[in-house]
Amino acid sequence: MRVMVMMKGTEAIEQGVQPSQALMTEMMAFNEELVAAGIMISGEGLQPSSRGKRVVFAGRDKPLVYDGPFAETKELIAGFWIWEVKDMDEAMSWAVRIPDTDKLHGEVEVRPVVTFEDFDNMTPELAAQEQSLRERTGG
């Protein structure tokens, strides 16, 4: 089972507060454990929303584009991991171990990644195209 682990934003992160060297050291050690256990597929931190943009479709003919920063800090993603785990219990056993030395983190959300098997209307042609895309992108 593949999951996305999303580190939610906080006011401090949105203001550009940098993690301490201690937190960076602990996070690197945690990521090393994830890699050694064969769990971590990828992971990245994200810049504050002031450096981003948002595209809003909302049923319009032409999407609207907004510049950051965005108001609802607790709804923003500050970083993420993609993990391959046996089940949600295993994902949670790792998620509760995420280092938070600086108390910068507010919340982590863990959600299963959708696979093409999850769709009832996936034709064999679309399934083959999906597989080809995954093979070409390493996913």
N, CA and C of each residue as an Amber inpcrd file, in Angstrom:
protein
   417
   0.8460000  -1.1760000   0.0000000   0.0000000   0.0000000   0.0000000
   0.8900000   1.2360000   0.0000000   0.5970000   2.1510000  -0.8820000
   1.3440000   3.4000000  -0.9570000   0.5290000   4.4850000  -0.2690000
   1.2010000   5.2830000   0.5790000   0.5330000   6.3780000   1.2660000
   1.3140000   7.6680000   1.0530000   0.5790000   8.7650000   1.1170000
   1.2050000  10.0840000   1.1280000   1.0670000  10.6170000   2.5390000
   2.1880000  11.0180000   3.0920000   2.2340000  11.5850000   4.4370000
   2.4770000  13.0720000   4.2590000   1.4840000  13.8700000   4.6350000
   1.5470000  15.3130000   4.4080000   1.7610000  16.0520000   5.7220000
   2.8380000  16.7900000   5.7930000   3.1350000  17.6320000   6.9400000
   2.3860000  18.9410000   6.7230000   1.4570000  19.2420000   7.6200000
   0.6700000  20.4600000   7.4750000   1.4980000  21.6830000   7.8580000
   1.1300000  22.8200000   7.2940000   1.8180000  24.0700000   7.5780000
   1.4530000  24.6250000   8.9430000   2.2810000  25.5130000   9.4220000
   2.0290000  26.2530000  10.6560000   2.4040000  27.7070000  10.3910000
   2.0110000  28.6060000  11.2830000   2.3750000  30.0180000  11.1360000
   3.8920000  30.1680000  11.0400000   4.6110000  29.4580000  11.9050000
   6.0760000  29.5750000  11.9090000   6.6640000  29.1410000  10.5690000
   6.1930000  28.0210000  10.0520000   6.7030000  27.5350000   8.7710000
   6.3640000  28.5240000   7.6560000   5.1440000  29.0640000   7.6820000
   4.7260000  30.0380000   6.6700000   5.5370000  31.3270000   6.7540000
   6.0270000  31.6530000   7.9450000   6.8490000  32.8550000   8.1210000
   8.3130000  32.5880000   7.7760000   8.6210000  31.3630000   7.3780000
   9.9710000  31.0380000   6.9530000  10.9180000  30.6460000   8.0700000
  10.3730000  30.3110000   9.2540000  11.2330000  29.8730000  10.3510000
  11.9440000  28.5940000   9.9290000  13.2530000  28.6050000  10.0300000
  14.0640000  27.4590000   9.6400000  14.1740000  26.4690000  10.7950000
  14.1910000  25.1800000  10.5020000  14.3880000  24.1970000  11.5740000
  15.7990000  24.2970000  12.1440000  15.9220000  23.9310000  13.3980000
  17.2390000  23.9370000  14.0360000  18.1090000  22.8310000  13.4410000
  19.4020000  22.9190000  13.7210000  20.3130000  21.8730000  13.2750000
  19.9450000  20.5500000  13.9380000  19.4870000  20.6080000  15.1880000
  19.0800000  19.3840000  15.8930000  17.9150000  18.7080000  15.1750000
  16.9130000  19.5000000  14.7800000  15.7710000  18.9100000  14.0720000
  16.2020000  18.3700000  12.7140000  17.0480000  19.1040000  12.0120000
  17.5200000  18.6230000  10.7090000  18.2600000  17.2940000  10.8770000
  19.0700000  17.1780000  11.9110000  19.8200000  15.9500000  12.1780000
  18.8610000  14.8010000  12.4870000  17.8570000  15.0680000  13.3330000
  16.8790000  14.0310000  13.6710000  16.0470000  13.6240000  12.4610000
  15.6790000  14.5920000  11.6190000  14.8770000  14.2880000  10.4350000
  15.6800000  13.4490000   9.4520000  16.9610000  13.7670000   9.2940000
  17.8100000  12.9630000   8.4010000  17.9420000  11.5390000   8.9260000
  18.0990000  11.3900000  10.2320000  18.1960000  10.0460000  10.8240000
  16.8880000   9.2860000  10.6140000  15.7500000   9.9650000  10.7880000
  14.4420000   9.3470000  10.5720000  14.3040000   8.9050000   9.1150000
  14.6720000   9.7890000   8.1870000  14.5920000   9.4470000   6.7660000
  15.5180000   8.2750000   6.4310000  16.6850000   8.2290000   7.0480000
  17.5920000   7.0910000   6.8520000  16.9330000   5.7910000   7.3150000
  16.2260000   5.8400000   8.4470000  15.5070000   4.6580000   8.9420000
  14.4260000   4.2260000   7.9540000  13.6930000   5.2070000   7.4160000
  12.6430000   4.9020000   6.4440000  13.2240000   4.2220000   5.2140000
  14.3440000   4.7540000   4.7190000  14.9950000   4.1800000   3.5370000
  15.5110000   2.7800000   3.8460000  16.1660000   2.6140000   4.9880000
  16.7150000   1.3050000   5.3670000  15.6210000   0.2560000   5.5170000
  14.4330000   0.6890000   5.9580000  13.3040000  -0.2300000   6.1290000
  12.5650000  -0.4810000   4.8120000  12.9700000   0.2150000   3.7340000
  12.3040000   0.0460000   2.4430000  10.9510000   0.7290000   2.3820000
  10.7250000   1.7090000   3.2350000   9.4350000   2.3980000   3.3250000
   9.3880000   3.6430000   2.4400000  10.4330000   4.4550000   2.4990000
  10.4090000   5.7620000   1.8410000  10.6630000   5.6590000   0.3490000
   9.7150000   6.1900000  -0.4240000   9.8640000   6.2770000  -1.8730000
  10.3860000   7.6610000  -2.2420000   9.8200000   8.6880000  -1.6070000
  10.2860000  10.0540000  -1.8330000   9.8310000  10.9230000  -0.6700000
  10.3870000  12.1020000  -0.6050000  10.0040000  13.0600000   0.4200000
  10.6460000  14.3990000   0.1300000   9.8940000  15.4500000   0.3730000
  10.3860000  16.8080000   0.1110000   9.7160000  17.7810000   1.0700000
  10.4250000  18.8560000   1.3840000   9.8180000  19.9910000   2.0750000
   9.3730000  20.9920000   1.0230000   8.4420000  21.8450000   1.3870000
   7.9350000  22.8430000   0.4520000   8.2080000  24.2570000   0.9710000
   8.4270000  25.1760000   0.0540000   8.6020000  26.5800000   0.4010000
   7.2790000  27.1170000   0.9720000   7.3190000  28.2260000   1.7180000
   6.0740000  28.8310000   2.2200000   5.1340000  29.1920000   1.0670000
   3.8450000  29.2740000   1.3620000   2.8510000  29.5430000   0.3140000
   3.0440000  30.9090000  -0.3310000   3.7670000  31.8120000   0.3110000
   4.0420000  33.1260000  -0.2830000   4.8350000  32.9820000  -1.5840000
   5.4840000  31.8500000  -1.7660000   6.2680000  31.6020000  -2.9780000
   5.4950000  30.7660000  -3.9940000   4.2260000  30.4440000  -3.6800000
   3.4440000  29.5800000  -4.5480000   2.2850000  30.2810000  -5.2330000
   1.5670000  29.5050000  -5.9880000   0.3630000  29.9610000  -6.6880000
  -0.7070000  28.8990000  -6.5170000  -1.9420000  29.2820000  -6.7050000
  -3.0700000  28.3590000  -6.5940000  -3.9440000  28.5160000  -7.8270000
  -4.3630000  27.3930000  -8.4010000  -5.2710000  27.3910000  -9.5460000
  -6.6220000  26.8980000  -9.0460000  -7.6710000  27.6960000  -9.2760000
  -9.0190000  27.3520000  -8.8220000  -9.8910000  27.1070000 -10.0480000
 -10.4360000  25.8880000 -10.1520000 -11.2840000  25.5240000 -11.2870000
 -12.7390000  25.8530000 -10.9920000 -13.2960000  25.2770000  -9.9420000
 -14.6500000  25.5740000  -9.4420000 -15.7070000  25.7080000 -10.5340000
 -15.6760000  24.8210000 -11.5260000 -16.7120000  24.7940000 -12.5550000
 -16.6450000  25.9300000 -13.5550000 -15.5750000  26.6870000 -13.5420000
 -15.4460000  27.8200000 -14.4630000 -14.9300000  27.3180000 -15.8180000
 -15.1860000  28.1080000 -16.8700000 -14.6280000  27.7850000 -18.1800000
 -13.1270000  28.0010000 -18.1930000 -12.6760000  29.0200000 -17.4770000
 -11.2480000  29.3210000 -17.4100000 -10.8330000  29.3580000 -15.9350000
  -9.8630000  28.5460000 -15.5480000  -9.4250000  28.5450000 -14.1530000
  -8.8620000  29.9010000 -13.7280000  -8.9950000  30.2090000 -12.4530000
  -8.4180000  31.4170000 -11.8820000  -7.1030000  31.0630000 -11.2080000
  -6.1180000  31.9530000 -11.3310000  -4.8100000  31.7470000 -10.7130000
  -4.6020000  32.8260000  -9.6580000  -4.2540000  32.3840000  -8.4380000
  -4.0090000  33.2950000  -7.3290000  -2.5700000  33.1490000  -6.8710000
  -1.9670000  34.2810000  -6.5050000  -0.6330000  34.2770000  -5.9220000
  -0.7460000  34.0570000  -4.4260000   0.2570000  33.3590000  -3.8480000
   0.3110000  33.2010000  -2.4050000   0.7560000  34.5130000  -1.7740000
   0.7030000  34.6410000  -0.4740000   0.4190000  33.5890000   0.5120000
  -1.0780000  33.3070000   0.6240000  -1.3830000  32.1510000   1.1720000
  -2.7630000  31.7150000   1.3360000  -3.1260000  31.7550000   2.8110000
  -4.3540000  32.1270000   3.0890000  -4.7880000  32.4560000   4.4510000
  -4.8290000  31.2730000   5.4140000  -5.3980000  30.1580000   5.0280000
  -5.6180000  29.0490000   5.9610000  -4.3570000  28.2120000   6.1390000
  -3.4740000  28.6760000   7.0060000  -2.1830000  28.0180000   7.2250000
  -2.3350000  26.5490000   7.5610000  -3.2980000  26.2110000   8.4260000
  -3.4410000  24.8190000   8.8650000  -3.8790000  23.8890000   7.7320000
  -4.3290000  24.4390000   6.6170000  -4.7460000  23.6320000   5.4730000
  -3.6340000  23.4920000   4.4380000  -2.5100000  24.1490000   4.6530000
  -1.4060000  24.1100000   3.6980000  -0.4980000  22.9210000   3.9690000
   0.1910000  22.4830000   2.9430000   1.1430000  21.3850000   3.0620000
   2.5550000  21.9870000   3.1040000   3.3190000  21.6310000   4.1330000
   4.6760000  22.1510000   4.2860000   5.7250000  21.1650000   3.7720000
   5.3320000  19.9150000   3.6170000   6.2410000  18.8950000   3.1270000
   5.5030000  17.5770000   3.0200000   6.1490000  16.6030000   2.3970000
   5.4660000  15.3220000   2.2050000   6.4690000  14.1900000   2.0580000
   5.9780000  13.0030000   2.2790000   6.6840000  11.7550000   1.9760000
   5.7250000  10.8800000   1.1770000   6.2600000  10.0060000   0.3700000
   5.5130000   8.8930000  -0.2050000   6.1450000   7.6420000   0.3850000
   5.3340000   6.8350000   1.0450000   5.8110000   5.6110000   1.6900000
   5.1110000   4.4030000   1.1010000   5.8120000   3.2970000   1.0440000
   5.2360000   1.9960000   0.6770000   5.1970000   1.1760000   1.9610000
   3.9800000   0.8640000   2.4250000   3.7950000   0.1640000   3.6990000
   2.8530000  -1.0200000   3.5110000   2.8240000  -1.9230000   4.5030000
   1.9000000  -3.0730000   4.4440000   0.4590000  -2.6150000   4.5650000
   0.2180000  -1.6720000   5.4960000  -1.1450000  -1.2300000   5.7810000
  -1.0900000   0.0920000   6.5310000  -2.2440000   0.6370000   6.8430000
  -2.3210000   1.9260000   7.5170000  -1.7210000   1.8590000   8.9270000
  -1.8240000   0.7190000   9.5780000  -1.2240000   0.5800000  10.9050000
   0.2870000   0.7750000  10.8460000   0.9290000   0.1830000   9.8370000
   2.3720000   0.3710000   9.7110000   2.6990000   1.8300000   9.4210000
   1.9060000   2.4720000   8.5540000   2.1270000   3.8910000   8.2560000
   2.0350000   4.7280000   9.5250000   1.0500000   4.4230000  10.3590000
   0.8800000   5.1980000  11.5820000   1.9990000   4.9340000  12.5810000
   2.5200000   3.7200000  12.5970000   3.6200000   3.4320000  13.5180000
   4.8540000   4.2660000  13.1700000   5.0320000   4.5870000  11.8880000
   6.1230000   5.4680000  11.4740000   5.7440000   6.9380000  11.6700000
   4.5370000   7.3130000  11.3360000   4.1170000   8.7240000  11.4000000
   4.2410000   9.3030000  12.8050000   3.9140000   8.5200000  13.8180000
   3.9900000   9.0430000  15.1920000   5.4390000   9.2420000  15.6370000
   6.3890000   8.7420000  14.8660000   7.8140000   8.8850000  15.1930000
   8.4760000  10.0660000  14.4840000   7.7360000  10.8030000  13.6740000
   8.3130000  11.9400000  12.9490000   8.8790000  12.9350000  13.9700000
  10.1500000  13.3110000  13.8230000  10.7590000  14.2290000  14.7830000
  10.0890000  15.6060000  14.7810000   9.9450000  16.1860000  15.9730000
   9.3670000  17.5270000  16.1200000  10.0950000  18.2850000  17.2290000
  11.3980000  18.2160000  17.2090000  12.2480000  18.8280000  18.2280000
  11.9150000  20.3010000  18.4570000  11.6890000  21.0540000  17.3910000
  11.4540000  22.4970000  17.4910000   9.9900000  22.8540000  17.7420000
   9.1230000  21.8480000  17.7700000   7.6780000  22.0820000  17.9230000
   7.1550000  22.9850000  16.8030000   7.6980000  22.7990000  15.5900000
   7.2520000  23.5510000  14.4100000   6.0730000  22.8740000  13.7230000
   5.9490000  21.5570000  13.9000000   4.9110000  20.8100000  13.1990000
   3.5790000  20.9590000  13.9280000   2.5300000  21.0160000  13.1560000
   1.2210000  21.0810000  13.7550000   0.4850000  19.7690000  13.6170000
   0.5360000  19.2110000  12.4350000  -0.2900000  18.0440000  12.1400000
   0.2890000  17.3200000  10.9340000   0.1090000  16.0120000  10.9250000
   0.5020000  15.1950000   9.7820000  -0.7350000  14.4160000   9.3470000
  -0.9800000  14.4080000   8.0580000  -2.1100000  13.6500000   7.5020000
  -1.5450000  12.5060000   6.6710000  -2.0820000  11.3230000   6.8630000
  -1.6370000  10.1340000   6.1330000  -2.8210000   9.6090000   5.3280000
  -2.6450000   9.5270000   3.9990000  -3.7480000   9.0700000   3.1450000
  -3.2510000   8.0730000   2.1140000  -4.0340000   7.0100000   1.8940000
  -3.6740000   6.0490000   0.8470000  -3.6940000   6.7090000  -0.5290000
  -2.7650000   6.2850000  -1.3690000  -2.7040000   6.7590000  -2.7480000
  -3.6690000   5.9190000  -3.5780000  -4.4000000   6.5710000  -4.4510000
  -5.3440000   5.8790000  -5.3380000  -4.5540000   5.1080000  -6.3870000
  -4.9800000   3.8970000  -6.6490000  -4.3930000   3.1130000  -7.7310000
  -5.4620000   2.9020000  -8.7970000  -5.0390000   2.5190000  -9.9850000
  -6.0470000   2.3640000 -11.0390000  -7.0210000   1.2370000 -10.7240000
  -6.6500000   0.3190000  -9.8520000  -7.5770000  -0.7390000  -9.4400000
  -8.7490000  -0.1920000  -8.6270000  -8.5920000   1.0190000  -8.0860000
  -9.6490000   1.6380000  -7.2830000 -10.7970000   2.1830000  -8.1320000
 -10.6080000   2.2870000  -9.4440000 -11.6220000   2.8580000 -10.3150000
 -12.4530000   1.7670000 -10.9680000 -13.7630000   1.8890000 -10.8770000
 -14.6800000   0.9330000 -11.4990000 -14.7280000   1.0860000 -13.0200000
 -14.4280000   2.2750000 -13.5260000 -14.5730000   2.5480000 -14.9610000
 -13.2480000   2.5220000 -15.7140000 -12.2220000   1.8600000 -15.1660000
 -10.9220000   1.7770000 -15.8240000 -10.9780000   0.7180000 -16.9270000
 -10.8170000   1.1650000 -18.1580000 -10.8190000   0.2310000 -19.2890000
  -9.4400000  -0.4250000 -19.3850000  -9.3360000  -1.5470000 -20.0750000
  -8.0140000  -2.1630000 -20.2710000  -7.0300000  -1.2130000 -20.9660000
  -7.5380000  -0.3870000 -21.8880000  -6.6710000   0.5610000 -22.5960000
  -6.1240000   1.6250000 -21.6310000  -7.0050000   2.1550000 -20.7650000
  -6.5630000   3.1470000 -19.7970000  -5.6060000   2.5330000 -18.7740000
  -5.8710000   1.3020000 -18.3780000  -4.9850000   0.6100000 -17.4340000
  -3.5920000   0.4280000 -18.0530000  -3.5420000   0.0700000 -19.3350000
  -2.2590000  -0.0930000 -20.0190000  -1.5310000   1.2470000 -20.1280000
  -2.2700000   2.2950000 -20.4310000  -1.6700000   3.6260000 -20.5120000
  -1.1240000   4.0560000 -19.1400000  -1.8860000   3.8160000 -18.0870000
  -1.4500000   4.1270000 -16.7210000  -0.1700000   3.3670000 -16.3820000
  -0.1410000   2.0940000 -16.6870000   1.0530000   1.2730000 -16.4240000
   2.2550000   1.7990000 -17.1800000   2.0590000   2.1750000 -18.4280000
   3.1500000   2.7220000 -19.2490000   3.6870000   4.0140000 -18.6370000
   2.7860000   4.8820000 -18.1850000   3.2140000   6.1270000 -17.5550000
   4.0290000   5.8630000 -16.2990000   3.5710000   4.9130000 -15.4710000
   4.3000000   4.5710000 -14.2450000   5.6910000   4.0370000 -14.5570000
   5.7880000   3.2000000 -15.5700000   7.0820000   2.6340000 -15.9500000
   8.0240000   3.7240000 -16.4440000   7.5050000   4.6730000 -17.2080000
   8.3400000   5.7350000 -17.7620000   8.7540000   6.7710000 -16.7310000
   7.9660000   6.9070000 -15.6430000   8.2890000   7.9070000 -14.6240000
   8.9230000   7.2890000 -13.3940000   9.0880000   5.9800000 -13.3770000
   9.6860000   5.3270000 -12.2110000   8.7100000   5.1580000 -11.0690000
   7.4300000   5.4260000 -11.3140000   6.4180000   5.3240000 -10.2510000
   5.7270000   4.0410000 -10.3300000
